[in-house]
Coordinates of C-alpha atoms in Angstrom, one line a residue:
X413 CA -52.9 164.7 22.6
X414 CA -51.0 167.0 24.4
X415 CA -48.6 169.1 22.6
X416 CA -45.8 170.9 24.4
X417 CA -44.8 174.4 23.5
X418 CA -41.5 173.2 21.5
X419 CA -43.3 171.6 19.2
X420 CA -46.3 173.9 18.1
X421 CA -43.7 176.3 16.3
X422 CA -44.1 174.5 13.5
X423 CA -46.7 171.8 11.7
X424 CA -44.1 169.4 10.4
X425 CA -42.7 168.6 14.4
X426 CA -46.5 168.5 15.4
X427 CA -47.4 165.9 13.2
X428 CA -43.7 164.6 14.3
X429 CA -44.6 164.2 17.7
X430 CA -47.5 162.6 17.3
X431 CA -46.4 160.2 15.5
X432 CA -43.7 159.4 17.9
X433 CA -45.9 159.6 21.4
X434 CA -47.2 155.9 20.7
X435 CA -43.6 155.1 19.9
X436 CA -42.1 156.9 23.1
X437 CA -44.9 155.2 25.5
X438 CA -44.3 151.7 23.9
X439 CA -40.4 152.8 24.4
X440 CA -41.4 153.7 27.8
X441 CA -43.5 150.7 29.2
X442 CA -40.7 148.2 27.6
X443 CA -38.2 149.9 29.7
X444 CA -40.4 149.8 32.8
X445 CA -41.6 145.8 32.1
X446 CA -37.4 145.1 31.6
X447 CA -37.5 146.7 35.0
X448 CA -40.0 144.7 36.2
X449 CA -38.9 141.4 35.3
X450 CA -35.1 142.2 35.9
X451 CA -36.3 142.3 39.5
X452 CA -38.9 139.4 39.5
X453 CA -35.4 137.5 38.0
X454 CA -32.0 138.5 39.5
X455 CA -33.8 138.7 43.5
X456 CA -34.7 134.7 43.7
X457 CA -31.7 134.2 41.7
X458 CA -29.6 136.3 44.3
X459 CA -31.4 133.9 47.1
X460 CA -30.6 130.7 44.9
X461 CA -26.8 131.7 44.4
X462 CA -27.0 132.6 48.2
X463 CA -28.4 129.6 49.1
X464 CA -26.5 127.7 46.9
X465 CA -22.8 129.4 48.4
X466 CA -24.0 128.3 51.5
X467 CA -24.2 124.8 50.6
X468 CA -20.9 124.5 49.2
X469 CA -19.9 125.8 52.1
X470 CA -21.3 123.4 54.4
X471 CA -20.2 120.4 52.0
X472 CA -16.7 121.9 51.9
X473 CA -16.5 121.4 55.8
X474 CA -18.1 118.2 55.9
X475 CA -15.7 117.2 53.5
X476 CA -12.6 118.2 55.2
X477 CA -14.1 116.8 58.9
X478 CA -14.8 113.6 56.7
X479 CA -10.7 113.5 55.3
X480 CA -9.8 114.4 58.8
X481 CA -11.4 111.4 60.4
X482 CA -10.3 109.4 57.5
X483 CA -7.1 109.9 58.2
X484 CA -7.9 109.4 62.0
X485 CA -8.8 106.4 61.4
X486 CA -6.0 105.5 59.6
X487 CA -4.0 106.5 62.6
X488 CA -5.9 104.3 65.1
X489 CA -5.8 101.1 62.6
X490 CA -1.9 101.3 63.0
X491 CA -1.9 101.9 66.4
X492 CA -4.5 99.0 66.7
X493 CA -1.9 96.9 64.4
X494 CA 1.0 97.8 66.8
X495 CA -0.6 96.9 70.2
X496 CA -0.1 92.9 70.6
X497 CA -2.4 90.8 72.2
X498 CA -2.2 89.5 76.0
X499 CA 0.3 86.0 74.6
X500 CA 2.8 88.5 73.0
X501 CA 2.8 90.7 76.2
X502 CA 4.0 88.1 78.0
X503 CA 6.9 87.6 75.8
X504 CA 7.6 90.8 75.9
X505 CA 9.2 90.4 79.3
X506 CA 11.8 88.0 77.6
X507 CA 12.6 90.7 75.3
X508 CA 12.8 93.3 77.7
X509 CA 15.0 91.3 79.6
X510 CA 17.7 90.5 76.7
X511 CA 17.2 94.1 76.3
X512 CA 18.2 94.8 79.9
X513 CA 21.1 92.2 79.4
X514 CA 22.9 93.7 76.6
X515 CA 23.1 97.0 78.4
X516 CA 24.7 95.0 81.7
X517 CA 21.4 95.8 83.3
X518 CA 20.6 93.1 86.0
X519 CA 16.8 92.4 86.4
X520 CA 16.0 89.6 89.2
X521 CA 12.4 89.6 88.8
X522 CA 9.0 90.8 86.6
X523 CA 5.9 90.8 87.1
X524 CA 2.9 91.6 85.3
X525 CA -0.8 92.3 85.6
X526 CA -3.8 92.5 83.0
X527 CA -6.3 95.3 84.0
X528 CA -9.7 95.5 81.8
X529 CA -10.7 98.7 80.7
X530 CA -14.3 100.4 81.4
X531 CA -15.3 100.4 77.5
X532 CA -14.1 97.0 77.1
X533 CA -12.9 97.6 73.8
X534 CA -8.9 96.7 74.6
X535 CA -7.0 96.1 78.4
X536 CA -3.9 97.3 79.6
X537 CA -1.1 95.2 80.7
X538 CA 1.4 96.1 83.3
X539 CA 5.0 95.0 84.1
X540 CA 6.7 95.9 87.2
X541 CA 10.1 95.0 88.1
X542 CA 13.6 96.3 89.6
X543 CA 16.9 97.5 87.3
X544 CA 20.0 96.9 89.0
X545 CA 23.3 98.8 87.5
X546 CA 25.6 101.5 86.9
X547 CA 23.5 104.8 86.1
X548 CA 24.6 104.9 82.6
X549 CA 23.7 101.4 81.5
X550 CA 20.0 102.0 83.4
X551 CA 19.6 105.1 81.8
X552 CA 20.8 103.8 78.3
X553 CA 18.3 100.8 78.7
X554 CA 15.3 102.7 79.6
X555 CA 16.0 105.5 76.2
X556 CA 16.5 101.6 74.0
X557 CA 13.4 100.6 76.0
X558 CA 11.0 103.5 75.0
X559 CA 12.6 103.7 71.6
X560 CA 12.1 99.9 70.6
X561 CA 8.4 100.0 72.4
X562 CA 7.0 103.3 71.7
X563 CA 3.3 101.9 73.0
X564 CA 5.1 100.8 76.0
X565 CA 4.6 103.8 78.7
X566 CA 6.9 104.5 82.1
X567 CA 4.3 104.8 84.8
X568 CA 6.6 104.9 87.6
X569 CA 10.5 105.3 87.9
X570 CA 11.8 105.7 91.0
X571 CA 15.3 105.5 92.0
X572 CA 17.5 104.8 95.3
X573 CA 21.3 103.8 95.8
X574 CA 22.1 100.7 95.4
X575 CA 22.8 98.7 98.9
X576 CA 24.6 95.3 97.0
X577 CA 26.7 96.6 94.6
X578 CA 28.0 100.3 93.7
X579 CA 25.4 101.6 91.6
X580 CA 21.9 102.3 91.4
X581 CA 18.2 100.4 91.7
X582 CA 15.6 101.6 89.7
X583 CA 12.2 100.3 90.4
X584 CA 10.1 100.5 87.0
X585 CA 6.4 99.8 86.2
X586 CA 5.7 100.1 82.0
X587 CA 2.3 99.4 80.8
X588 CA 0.9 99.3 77.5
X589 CA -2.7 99.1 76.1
X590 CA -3.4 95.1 74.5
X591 CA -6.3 94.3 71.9
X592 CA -8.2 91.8 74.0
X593 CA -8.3 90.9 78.0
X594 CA -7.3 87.4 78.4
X595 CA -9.8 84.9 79.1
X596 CA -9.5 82.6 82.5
X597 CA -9.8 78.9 81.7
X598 CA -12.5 77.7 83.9
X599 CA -11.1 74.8 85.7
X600 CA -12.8 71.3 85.7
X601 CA -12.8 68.6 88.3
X602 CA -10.7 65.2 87.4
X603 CA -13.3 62.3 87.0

């Protein structure tokens, strides 16, 4: 072995270090092998955690996109539940005429029309008719009218003076959107 100047002084730290050498290289490789495997350990742990970060991540969002259209749906089942179907429409005009009564609205005629819709999944029904009256019973009937309806929708309003009576005639169309198109009975011959 090689001894180093310190320790030739004296024979009791030469037999010392020579003693310890085998210790201080087994000291020394231990260190170097707990090097070693604290890198073969903590890098693929670093690409697990990594890895496994990202993942929460990505479940995290799908989460929240799957609460979002949860709740989207919950929003189109109770507009779905509010829209009526073609045979309520229809009565609708009734209502909208009472409606038009109690605010001393005069409404000679309605008329409606059923339109399909391209993805066939609901239609859209129209009324159109005229509002005769003082301005303030018109405009109180249509702010009732879009408050007791909210899925009915003014499409066009358009307004002119009166030429019977003093006041004012508004001609209104309101459509709404209605679960099913109704079906045409097929006629049949008289035997």
């Amino acid at each position: 072995m090689i001894s180093l100047k310190v320790f030739q002084q004296s024979k009791t730290t030469l037999l010392i270090s020579q003693h310890l050498m085998p210790l201080f290289i087994v000291a020394s490789l231990s260190v170097l092998s707990s090097i070693g495997m604290f890198g073969l350990m903590f890098y693929p742990a670093q690409d697990r955690y990594t890895n496994t970060t990202a993942l929460f991540q990505a479940a995290q969002q799908a989460q929240a996109q799957t609460q979002v259209a949860q709740h989207t749906q919950e929003i189109i089942s109770t507009t779905w539940a509010a829209l009526s179907d073609y045979r309520e429409f229809t009565d609708l005009s009734l209502d909208i005429a009472d409606l038009a009564k109690r605010n001393h609205v005069s409404i000679p005629g309605m008329g409606y029309d059923f339109k399909p819709l391209p993805h066939k999944l609901a239609a859209k029904g129209t009324f159109a008719f005229e509002a005769q009256g003082n301005y303030e019973a018109i405009r109180k009937f249509i702010y009732e009218l879009e408050k007791r309806w909210p899925y009915l929708f003014i499409e066009k309003l358009s307004v002119e003076r009166s030429k019977k009576k003093n006041g004012v005639l508004f001609r209104i169309t309101v459509s709404t959107f209605l679960k099913e198109y109704p079906q045409i009975l097929k006629k049949t011959k008289a035997l």
